[in-house]
Coordinates of C-alpha atoms in Angstrom, one line a residue:
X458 CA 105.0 167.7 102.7
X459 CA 105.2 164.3 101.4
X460 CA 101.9 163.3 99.2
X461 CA 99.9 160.4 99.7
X462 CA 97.9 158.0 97.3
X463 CA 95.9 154.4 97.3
X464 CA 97.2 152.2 94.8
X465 CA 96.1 148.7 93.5
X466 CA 98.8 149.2 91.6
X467 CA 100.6 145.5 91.0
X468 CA 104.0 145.5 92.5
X469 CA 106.1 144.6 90.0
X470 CA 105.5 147.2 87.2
X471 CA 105.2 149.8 90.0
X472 CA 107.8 152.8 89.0
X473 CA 109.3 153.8 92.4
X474 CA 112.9 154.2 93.9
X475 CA 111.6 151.6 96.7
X476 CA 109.4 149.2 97.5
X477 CA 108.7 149.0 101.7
X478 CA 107.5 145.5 103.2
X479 CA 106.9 144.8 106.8
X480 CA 108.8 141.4 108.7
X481 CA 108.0 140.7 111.8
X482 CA 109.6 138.7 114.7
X483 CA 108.5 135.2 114.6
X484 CA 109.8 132.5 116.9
X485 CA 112.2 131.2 114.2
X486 CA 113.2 134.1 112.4
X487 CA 111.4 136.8 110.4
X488 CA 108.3 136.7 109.1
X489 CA 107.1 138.3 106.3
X490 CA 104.0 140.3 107.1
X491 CA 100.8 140.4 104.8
X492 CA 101.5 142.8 102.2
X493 CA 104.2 141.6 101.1
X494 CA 102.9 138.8 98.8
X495 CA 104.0 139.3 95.2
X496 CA 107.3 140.9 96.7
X497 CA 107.8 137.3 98.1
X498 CA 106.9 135.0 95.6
X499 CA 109.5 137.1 93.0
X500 CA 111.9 135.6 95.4
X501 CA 110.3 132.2 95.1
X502 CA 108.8 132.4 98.7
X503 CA 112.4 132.5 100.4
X504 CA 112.1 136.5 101.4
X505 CA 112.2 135.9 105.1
X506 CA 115.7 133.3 104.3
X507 CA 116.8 136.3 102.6
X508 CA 116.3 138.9 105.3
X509 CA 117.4 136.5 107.8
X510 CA 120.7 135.5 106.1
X511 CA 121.3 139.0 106.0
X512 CA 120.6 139.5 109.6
X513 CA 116.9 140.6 109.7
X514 CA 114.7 139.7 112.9
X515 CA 111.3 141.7 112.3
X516 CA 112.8 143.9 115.4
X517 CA 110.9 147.1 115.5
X518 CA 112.8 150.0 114.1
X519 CA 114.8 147.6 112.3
X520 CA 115.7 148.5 108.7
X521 CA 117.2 146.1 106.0
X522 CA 117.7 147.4 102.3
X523 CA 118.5 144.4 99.4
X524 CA 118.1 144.7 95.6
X525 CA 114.6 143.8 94.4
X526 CA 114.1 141.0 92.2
X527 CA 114.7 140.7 88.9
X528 CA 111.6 142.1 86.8
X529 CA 110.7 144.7 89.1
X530 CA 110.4 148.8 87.9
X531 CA 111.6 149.6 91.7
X532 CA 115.5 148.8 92.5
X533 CA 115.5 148.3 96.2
X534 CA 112.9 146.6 98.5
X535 CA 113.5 148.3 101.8
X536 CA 112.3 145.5 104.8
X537 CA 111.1 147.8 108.2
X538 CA 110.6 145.7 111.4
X539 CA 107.2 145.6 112.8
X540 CA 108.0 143.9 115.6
X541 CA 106.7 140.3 117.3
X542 CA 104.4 138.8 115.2
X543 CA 100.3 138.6 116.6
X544 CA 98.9 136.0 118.1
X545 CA 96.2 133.7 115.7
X546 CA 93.4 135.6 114.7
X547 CA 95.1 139.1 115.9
X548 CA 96.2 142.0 113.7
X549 CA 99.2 144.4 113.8
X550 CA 98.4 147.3 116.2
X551 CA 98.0 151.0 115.0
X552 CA 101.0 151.7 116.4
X553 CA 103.2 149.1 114.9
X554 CA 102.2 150.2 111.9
X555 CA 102.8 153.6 112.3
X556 CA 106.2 153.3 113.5
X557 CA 107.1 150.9 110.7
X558 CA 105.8 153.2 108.3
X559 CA 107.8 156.4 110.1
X560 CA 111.2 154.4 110.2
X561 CA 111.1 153.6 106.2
X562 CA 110.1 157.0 105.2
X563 CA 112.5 158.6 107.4
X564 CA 114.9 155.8 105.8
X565 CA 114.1 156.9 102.2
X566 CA 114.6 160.3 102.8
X567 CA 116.0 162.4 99.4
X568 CA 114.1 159.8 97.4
X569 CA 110.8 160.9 94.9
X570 CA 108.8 157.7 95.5
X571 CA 108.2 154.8 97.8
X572 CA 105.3 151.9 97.7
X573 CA 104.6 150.7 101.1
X574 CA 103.4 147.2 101.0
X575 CA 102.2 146.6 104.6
X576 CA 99.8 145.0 106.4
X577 CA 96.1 146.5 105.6
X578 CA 93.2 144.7 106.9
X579 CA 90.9 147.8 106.9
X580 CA 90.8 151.9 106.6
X581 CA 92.0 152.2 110.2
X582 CA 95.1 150.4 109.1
X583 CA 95.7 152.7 105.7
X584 CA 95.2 155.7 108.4
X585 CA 97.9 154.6 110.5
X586 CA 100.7 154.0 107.8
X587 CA 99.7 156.7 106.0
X588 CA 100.3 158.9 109.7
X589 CA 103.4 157.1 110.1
X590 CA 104.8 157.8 106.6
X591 CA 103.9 161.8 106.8
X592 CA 105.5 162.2 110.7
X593 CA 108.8 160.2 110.0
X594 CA 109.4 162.0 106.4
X595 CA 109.2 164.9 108.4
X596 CA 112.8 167.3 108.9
X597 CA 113.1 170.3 109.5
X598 CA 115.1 172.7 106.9
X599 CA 114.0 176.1 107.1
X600 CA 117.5 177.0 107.9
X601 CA 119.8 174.1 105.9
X602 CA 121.0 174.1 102.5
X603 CA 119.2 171.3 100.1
X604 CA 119.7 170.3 97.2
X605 CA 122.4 168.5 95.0
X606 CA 125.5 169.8 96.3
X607 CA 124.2 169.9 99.7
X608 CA 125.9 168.2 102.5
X609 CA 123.5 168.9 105.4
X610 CA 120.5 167.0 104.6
X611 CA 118.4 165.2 101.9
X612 CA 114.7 166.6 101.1
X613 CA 112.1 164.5 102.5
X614 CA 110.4 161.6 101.0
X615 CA 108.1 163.4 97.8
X616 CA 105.6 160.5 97.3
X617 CA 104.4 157.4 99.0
X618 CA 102.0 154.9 97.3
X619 CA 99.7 153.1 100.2
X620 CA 99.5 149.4 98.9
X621 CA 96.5 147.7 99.7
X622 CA 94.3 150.4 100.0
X623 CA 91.0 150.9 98.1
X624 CA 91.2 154.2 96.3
X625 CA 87.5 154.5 95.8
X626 CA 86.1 153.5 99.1
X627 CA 85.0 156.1 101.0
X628 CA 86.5 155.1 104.2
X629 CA 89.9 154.4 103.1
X630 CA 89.8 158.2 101.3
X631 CA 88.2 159.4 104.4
X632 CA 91.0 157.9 106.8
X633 CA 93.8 159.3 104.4
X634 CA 92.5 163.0 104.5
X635 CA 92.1 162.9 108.3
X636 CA 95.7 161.9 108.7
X637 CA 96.6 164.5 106.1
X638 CA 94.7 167.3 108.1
X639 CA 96.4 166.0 111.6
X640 CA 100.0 165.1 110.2
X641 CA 99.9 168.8 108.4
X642 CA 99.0 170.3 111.5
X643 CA 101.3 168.2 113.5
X644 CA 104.4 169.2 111.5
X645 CA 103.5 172.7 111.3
X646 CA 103.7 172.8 115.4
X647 CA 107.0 171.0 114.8
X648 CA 108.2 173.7 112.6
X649 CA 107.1 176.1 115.4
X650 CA 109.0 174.2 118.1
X651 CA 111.8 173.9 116.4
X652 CA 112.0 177.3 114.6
X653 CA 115.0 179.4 116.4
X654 CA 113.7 182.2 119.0
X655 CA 115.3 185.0 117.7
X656 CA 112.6 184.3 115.1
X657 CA 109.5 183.2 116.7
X658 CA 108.5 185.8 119.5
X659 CA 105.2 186.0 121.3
X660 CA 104.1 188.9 118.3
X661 CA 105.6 186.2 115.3
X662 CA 103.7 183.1 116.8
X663 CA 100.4 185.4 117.1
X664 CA 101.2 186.7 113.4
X665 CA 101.3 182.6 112.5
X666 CA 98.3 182.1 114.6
X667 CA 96.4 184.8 112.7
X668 CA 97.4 183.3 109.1
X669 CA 96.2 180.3 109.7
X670 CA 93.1 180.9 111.3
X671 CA 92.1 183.2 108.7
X672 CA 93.1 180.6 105.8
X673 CA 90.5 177.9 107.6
X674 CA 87.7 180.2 108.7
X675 CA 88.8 180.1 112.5
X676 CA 87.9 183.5 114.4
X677 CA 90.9 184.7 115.8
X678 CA 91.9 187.7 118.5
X679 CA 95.1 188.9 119.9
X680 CA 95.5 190.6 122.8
X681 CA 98.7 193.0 123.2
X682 CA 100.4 194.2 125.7
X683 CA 98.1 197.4 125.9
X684 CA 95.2 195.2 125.7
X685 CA 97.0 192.9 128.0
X686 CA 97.4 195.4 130.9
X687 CA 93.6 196.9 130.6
X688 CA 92.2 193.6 131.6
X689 CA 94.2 193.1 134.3
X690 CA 96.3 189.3 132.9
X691 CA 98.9 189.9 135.4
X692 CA 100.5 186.4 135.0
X693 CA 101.5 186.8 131.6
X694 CA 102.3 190.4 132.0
X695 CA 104.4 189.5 134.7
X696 CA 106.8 186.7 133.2
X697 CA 106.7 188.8 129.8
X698 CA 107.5 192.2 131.3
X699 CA 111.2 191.4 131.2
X700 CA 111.6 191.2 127.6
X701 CA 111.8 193.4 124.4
X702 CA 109.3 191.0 123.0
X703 CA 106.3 191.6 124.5
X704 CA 103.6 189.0 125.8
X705 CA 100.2 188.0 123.5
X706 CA 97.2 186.3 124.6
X707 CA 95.9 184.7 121.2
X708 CA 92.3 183.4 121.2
X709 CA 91.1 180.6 118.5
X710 CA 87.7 180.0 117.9
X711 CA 86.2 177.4 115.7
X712 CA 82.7 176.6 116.0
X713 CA 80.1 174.5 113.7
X714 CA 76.2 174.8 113.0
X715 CA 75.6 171.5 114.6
X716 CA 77.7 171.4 117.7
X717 CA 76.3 170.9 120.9
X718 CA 79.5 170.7 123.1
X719 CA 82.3 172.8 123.1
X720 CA 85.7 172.3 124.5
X721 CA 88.6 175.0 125.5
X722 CA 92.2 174.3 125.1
X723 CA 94.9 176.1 126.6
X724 CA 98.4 175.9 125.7
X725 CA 101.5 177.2 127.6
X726 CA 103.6 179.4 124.6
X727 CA 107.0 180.8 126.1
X728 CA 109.1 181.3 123.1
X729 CA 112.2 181.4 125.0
X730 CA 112.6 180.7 128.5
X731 CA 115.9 181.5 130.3
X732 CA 114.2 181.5 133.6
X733 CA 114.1 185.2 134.0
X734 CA 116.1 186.2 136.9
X735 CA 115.8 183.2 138.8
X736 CA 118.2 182.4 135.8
X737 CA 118.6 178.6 134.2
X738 CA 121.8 177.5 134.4
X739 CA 124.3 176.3 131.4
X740 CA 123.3 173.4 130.2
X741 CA 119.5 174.0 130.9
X742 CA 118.9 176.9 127.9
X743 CA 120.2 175.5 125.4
X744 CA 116.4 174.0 123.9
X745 CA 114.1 176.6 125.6
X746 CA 112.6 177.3 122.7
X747 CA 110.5 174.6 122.9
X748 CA 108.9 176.1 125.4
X749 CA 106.0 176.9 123.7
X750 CA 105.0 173.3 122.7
X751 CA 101.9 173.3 124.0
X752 CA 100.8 176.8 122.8
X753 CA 101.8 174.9 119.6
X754 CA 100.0 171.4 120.4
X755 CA 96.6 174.0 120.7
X756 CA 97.2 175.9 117.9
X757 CA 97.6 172.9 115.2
X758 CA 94.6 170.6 117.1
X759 CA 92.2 174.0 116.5
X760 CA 93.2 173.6 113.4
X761 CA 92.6 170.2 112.7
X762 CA 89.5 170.3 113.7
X763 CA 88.6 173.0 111.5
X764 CA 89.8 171.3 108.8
X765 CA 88.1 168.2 109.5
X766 CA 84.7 170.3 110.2
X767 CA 84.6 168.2 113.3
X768 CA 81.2 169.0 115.0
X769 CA 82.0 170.2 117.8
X770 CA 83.2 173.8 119.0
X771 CA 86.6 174.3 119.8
X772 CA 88.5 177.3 121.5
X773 CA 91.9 177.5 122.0
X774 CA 93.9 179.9 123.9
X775 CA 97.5 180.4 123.3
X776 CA 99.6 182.1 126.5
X777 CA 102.7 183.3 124.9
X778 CA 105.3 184.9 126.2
X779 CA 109.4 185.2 126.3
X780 CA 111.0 184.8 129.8
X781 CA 113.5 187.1 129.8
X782 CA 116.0 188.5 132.8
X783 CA 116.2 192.5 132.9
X784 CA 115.7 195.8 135.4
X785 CA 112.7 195.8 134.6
X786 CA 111.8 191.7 134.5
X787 CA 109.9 190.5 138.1
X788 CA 111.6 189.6 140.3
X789 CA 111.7 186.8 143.3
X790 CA 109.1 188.1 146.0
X791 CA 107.9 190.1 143.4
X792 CA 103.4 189.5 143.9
X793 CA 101.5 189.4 140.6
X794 CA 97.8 190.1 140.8
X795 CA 96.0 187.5 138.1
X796 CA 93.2 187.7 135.8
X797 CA 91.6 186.5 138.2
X798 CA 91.8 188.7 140.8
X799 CA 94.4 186.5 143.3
X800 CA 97.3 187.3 143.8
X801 CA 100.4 185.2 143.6
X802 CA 104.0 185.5 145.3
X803 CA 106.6 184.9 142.8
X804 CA 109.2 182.7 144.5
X805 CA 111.3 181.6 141.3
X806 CA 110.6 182.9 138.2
X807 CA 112.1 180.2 136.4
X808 CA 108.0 178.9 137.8
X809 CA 106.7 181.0 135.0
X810 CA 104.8 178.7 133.0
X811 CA 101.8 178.4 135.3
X812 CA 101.5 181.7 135.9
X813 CA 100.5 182.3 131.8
X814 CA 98.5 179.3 132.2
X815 CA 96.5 180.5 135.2
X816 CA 95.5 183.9 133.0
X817 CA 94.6 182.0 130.0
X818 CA 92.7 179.3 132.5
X819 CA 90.4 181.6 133.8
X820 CA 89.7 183.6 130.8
X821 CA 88.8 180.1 129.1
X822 CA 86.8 179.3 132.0
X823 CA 84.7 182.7 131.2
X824 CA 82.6 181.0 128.6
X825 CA 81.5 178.1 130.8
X826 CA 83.0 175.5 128.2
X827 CA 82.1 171.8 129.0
X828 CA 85.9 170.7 129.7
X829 CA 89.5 172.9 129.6
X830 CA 92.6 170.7 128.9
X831 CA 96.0 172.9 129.5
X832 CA 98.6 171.4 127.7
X833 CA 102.4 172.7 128.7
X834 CA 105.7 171.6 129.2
X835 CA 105.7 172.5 132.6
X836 CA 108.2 170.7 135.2
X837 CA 111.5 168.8 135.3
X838 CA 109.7 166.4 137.8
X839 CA 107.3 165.5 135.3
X840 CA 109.9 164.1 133.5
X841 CA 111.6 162.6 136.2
X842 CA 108.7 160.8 137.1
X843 CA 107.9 159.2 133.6
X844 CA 110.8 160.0 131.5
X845 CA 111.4 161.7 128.5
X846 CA 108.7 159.7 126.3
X847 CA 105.3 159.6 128.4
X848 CA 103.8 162.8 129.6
X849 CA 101.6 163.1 132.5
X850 CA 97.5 163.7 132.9
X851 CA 96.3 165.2 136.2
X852 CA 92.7 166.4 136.5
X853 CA 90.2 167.5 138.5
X854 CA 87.9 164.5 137.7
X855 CA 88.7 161.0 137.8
X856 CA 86.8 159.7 134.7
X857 CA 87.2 162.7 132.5
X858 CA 91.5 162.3 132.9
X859 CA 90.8 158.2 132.3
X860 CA 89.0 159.7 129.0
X861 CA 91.7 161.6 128.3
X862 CA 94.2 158.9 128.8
X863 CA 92.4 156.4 126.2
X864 CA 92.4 159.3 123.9
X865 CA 96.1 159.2 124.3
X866 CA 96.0 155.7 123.4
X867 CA 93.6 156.0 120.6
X868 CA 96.0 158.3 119.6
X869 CA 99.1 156.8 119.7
X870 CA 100.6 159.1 122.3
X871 CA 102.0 157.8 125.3
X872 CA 100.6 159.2 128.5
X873 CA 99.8 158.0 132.4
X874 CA 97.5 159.3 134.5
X875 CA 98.6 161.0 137.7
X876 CA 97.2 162.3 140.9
X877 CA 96.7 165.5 142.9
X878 CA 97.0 165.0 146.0
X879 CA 95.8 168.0 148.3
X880 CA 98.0 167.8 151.0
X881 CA 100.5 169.5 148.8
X882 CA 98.8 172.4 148.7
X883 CA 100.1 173.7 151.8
X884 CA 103.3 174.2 150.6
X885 CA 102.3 177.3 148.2
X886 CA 100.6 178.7 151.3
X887 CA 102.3 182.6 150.9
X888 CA 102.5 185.2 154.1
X889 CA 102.2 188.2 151.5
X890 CA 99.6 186.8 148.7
X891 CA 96.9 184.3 148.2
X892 CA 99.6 181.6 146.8
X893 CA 102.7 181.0 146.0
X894 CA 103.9 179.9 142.3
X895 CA 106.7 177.2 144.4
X896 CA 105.1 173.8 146.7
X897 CA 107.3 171.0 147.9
X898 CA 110.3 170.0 146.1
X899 CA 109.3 166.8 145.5
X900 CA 105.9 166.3 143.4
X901 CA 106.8 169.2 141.9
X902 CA 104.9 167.9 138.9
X903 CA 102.0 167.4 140.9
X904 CA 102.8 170.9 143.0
X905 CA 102.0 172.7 139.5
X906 CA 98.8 170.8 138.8
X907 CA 97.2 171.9 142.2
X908 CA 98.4 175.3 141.2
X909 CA 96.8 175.6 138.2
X910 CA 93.6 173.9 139.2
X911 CA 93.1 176.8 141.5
X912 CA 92.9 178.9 138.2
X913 CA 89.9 176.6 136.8
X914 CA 86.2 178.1 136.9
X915 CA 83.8 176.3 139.4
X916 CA 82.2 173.4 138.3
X917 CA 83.9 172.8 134.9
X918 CA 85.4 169.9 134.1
X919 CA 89.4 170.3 133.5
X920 CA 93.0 168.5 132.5
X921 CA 96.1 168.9 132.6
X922 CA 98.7 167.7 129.9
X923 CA 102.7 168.1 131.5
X924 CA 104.4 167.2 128.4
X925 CA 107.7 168.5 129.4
X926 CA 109.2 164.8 128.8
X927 CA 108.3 164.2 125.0
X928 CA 108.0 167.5 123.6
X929 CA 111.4 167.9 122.3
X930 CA 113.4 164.7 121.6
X931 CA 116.9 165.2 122.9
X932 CA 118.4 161.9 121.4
X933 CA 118.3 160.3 118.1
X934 CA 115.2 159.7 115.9
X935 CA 112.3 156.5 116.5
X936 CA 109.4 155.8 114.8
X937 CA 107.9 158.3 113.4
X938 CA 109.7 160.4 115.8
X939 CA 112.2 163.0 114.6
X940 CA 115.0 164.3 117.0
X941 CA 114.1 167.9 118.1
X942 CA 110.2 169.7 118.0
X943 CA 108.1 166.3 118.6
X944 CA 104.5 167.7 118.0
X945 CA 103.3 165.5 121.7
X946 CA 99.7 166.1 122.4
X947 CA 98.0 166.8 118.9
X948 CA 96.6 164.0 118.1
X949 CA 95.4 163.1 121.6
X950 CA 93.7 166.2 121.3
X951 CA 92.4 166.0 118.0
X952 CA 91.0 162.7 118.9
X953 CA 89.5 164.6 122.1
X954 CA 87.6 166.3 119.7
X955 CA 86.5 163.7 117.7
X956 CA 84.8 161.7 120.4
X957 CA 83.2 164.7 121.8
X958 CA 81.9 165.9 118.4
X959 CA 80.4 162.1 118.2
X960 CA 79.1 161.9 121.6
X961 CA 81.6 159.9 123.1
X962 CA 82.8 161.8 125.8
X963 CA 80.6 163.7 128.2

């Protein structure tokens, strides 16, 4: 992963294959942001004429390379958009800065070193680049050939140099480890997402699961299919019967001395969803292995927090299994008896994802936690609803989702809030079982939500994340954004975390 360090370094002398400024979009032209000083005055205060003979406008995501002045170590001075410029006496946003910083290391990928010169007022600032800078040099290349003769891809960005910062403050060193931890964590459930299924089945992910969790000191149990069936998880037995593969139920415990609250995450984890026999059709499969985002989200956010020592104690629960079609996978009309003890009429199997969920739901709820957040890519109508870059928060109480969403925010993740409207209940009603896994066709997004919130223990406070949208990026790369396995939901829950562990939330 790419290394980060605070420099005070002056810019000139700085040995680096690039030196990255910010512009932004003034009402005349570019602007060059604060920063960016010394790199102006070596071009005798005319940088923005430059950039803006050359076509620059400070739009963000846009990227414009030119040969740095004479006197410099570094050759090129890379020039990343940041967007319209604040208003008087306002700062760039978080975000504006992480994007910026995503788009130029994703630029300066296959070089050893970059110097980001871009707007730091405090440590906040220094964490958000140096976020940026860790998700957009991220690419995946477990399975491509780098190096010199290479033609598939260039190794990420080796080294960037944060500008501004104050190497031997404690709050600027603080905010670069935390965005370490998360980033780390983050690309590591990207690497899961994106890893191929015929190499990540239910028993691989657990075997990552375990690795990790014993590395950081996290207590860790898988259940198997034996162990599986003698406690009576019929929903994930039930989509995972159907393949050679067979289901886990992976438990992740972090806990500290001091905590006082303690919060259970469950993540939906189908490695490979064809829809069983309520098959998918061409066209539909093809990224089904990403699937098991949010298993992934709840794996890497334990994990965080553990490495951050966050005081507060965190459980996660990851319900993974492969959705596979076969004589002996369930069928439609097929009723499942849940951990629970209700029983659910299958009416589409392709419907499978709430049925893990609901298992791993109410064994969270067991151990009376003070809030459950399921995080899953769960339904096409999410994603209908808010499109393929915002995910969706339903919950069973109004002010804990409106926490949840300005954790989102803090965060940097976009989300909106949605409802659960009970009148939609009636269409799961089931003639054979206690409720069906299918509602209404429309609000099928909302259809799951009052599905799985029949799965939550009384009394505890509970969300839902339907990340189906942003979980896999489908088109080209933005921000700090790469196309494919997303990471969507980490740092919102990470930052969950954080403002529990401090008392900020419940």
């Amino acid at each position: 992963m790419t290394a980060l360090t605070l420099s005070t370094a002056a810019v000139p002398g700085l040995r680096a294959d690039a030196i990255v400024v910010g512009v932004a979009k003034g009402g005349k032209g570019p602007v060059v942001a604060p920063g960016a000083e010394a790199v102006d005055q070596a071009y005798d205060g005319k940088l923005a004429d430059v950039l803006g003979t050359l076509g620059a406008s400070g739009a963000e995501g846009e990227v414009t390379k030119l040969p740095a002045p004479a006197g410099f170590k570094a050759p090129v001075v890379v020039a990343v958009g940041l967007g319209a410029l604040p208003k008087k006496d306002e700062t760039f946003g978080a975000e504006s800065l992480r994007r910026a910083a995503g788009v130029a290391a994703r630029t300066l990928a296959g070089a050893k070193k970059a110097a980001f010169a871009l707007p730091i007022e405090d440590a906040a600032d220094a964490g958000a680049i140096a976020e940026g800078a860790l998700l957009g040099a991220y690419s995946f290349d477990a399975y491509k050939e780098i190096g010199k003769n290479a033609k598939k891809g260039k190794a990420p960005l080796a080294e960037v140099a944060l500008l501004g910062g104050k190497p031997r403050d404690a709050a600027f060193k603080a905010a670069v480890a935390r965005a370490t931890a998360v980033c780390e964590e983050l690309n590591r459930a990207r690497d899961l997402i994106n890893t191929p299924p015929n190499d990540l089945n239910p028993e691989a992910f657990a075997a990552v699961a375990q690795a990790a969790a014993e590395e950081h000191g996290i207590q860790v149990e898988v259940l198997d299919v034996e162990a599986l069936e003698e406690g009576g998880y019929g929903g994930i037995l039930g989509v995972g019967i159907g393949s050679a593969a067979g289901p886990r139920l992976v438990k992740l415990t972090y806990t500290h001395e001091a905590a006082t609250k303690h919060l259970a995450y469950v993540g939906k984890g189908i490695t490979y969803d064809s829809g069983g026999i309520s098959l998918k059709p061409a066209g539909h499969n093809e990224t089904m292995k990403c699937d098991m985002s949010g298993a992934a989200a709840v794996f890497a956010a334990v994990v965080a927090a553990a490495r951050l020592g966050l005081e507060v104690n965190v459980t996660g629960w990851l319900a993974l299994a492969e959705n596979m079609p076969s004589g002996s996978a369930t069928r439609p009309g097929d009723v499942l008896r849940m951990y629970s003890g209700k029983t659910v009429e299958v009416l589409n199997t392709d419907a499978e994802g709430r049925l893990v969920l609901a298992d791993a739901l109410w064994a969270a709820s067991a151990e009376q936690p003070d809030a459950i957040v399921d995080v899953a890519t769960l339904t096409g109508a999410m994603v209908l609803a808010l499109g393929s870059r915002t995910y969706g928060i339903m919950a069973n109480d109004d002010a804990f989702r409106s926490a949840v969403h300005e954790a989102a925010e803090e965060a940097g993740e976009a989300a909106w809030p949605m409802p659960l409207p009970d009148h939609l209940k009636k269409g799961m009603e089931s003639p054979t079982a206690d409720i069906a896994n299918m509602g209404e066709r429309y609000g099928g997004g909302l259809v799951a939500g009052l599905f799985l919130r029949e799965f939550v223990g009384e009394g505890i406070t509970w969300a839902h994340l339907d990340i189906a949208g942003p979980a896999f990026n489908e088109g080209g790369p933005f921000g700090y954004t790469p196309k494919g396995g997303t990471g969507t939901a980490v740092r919102t829950l990470v930052r969950l975390a954080e403002l529990t562990a401090a008392g900020d939330l419940g």
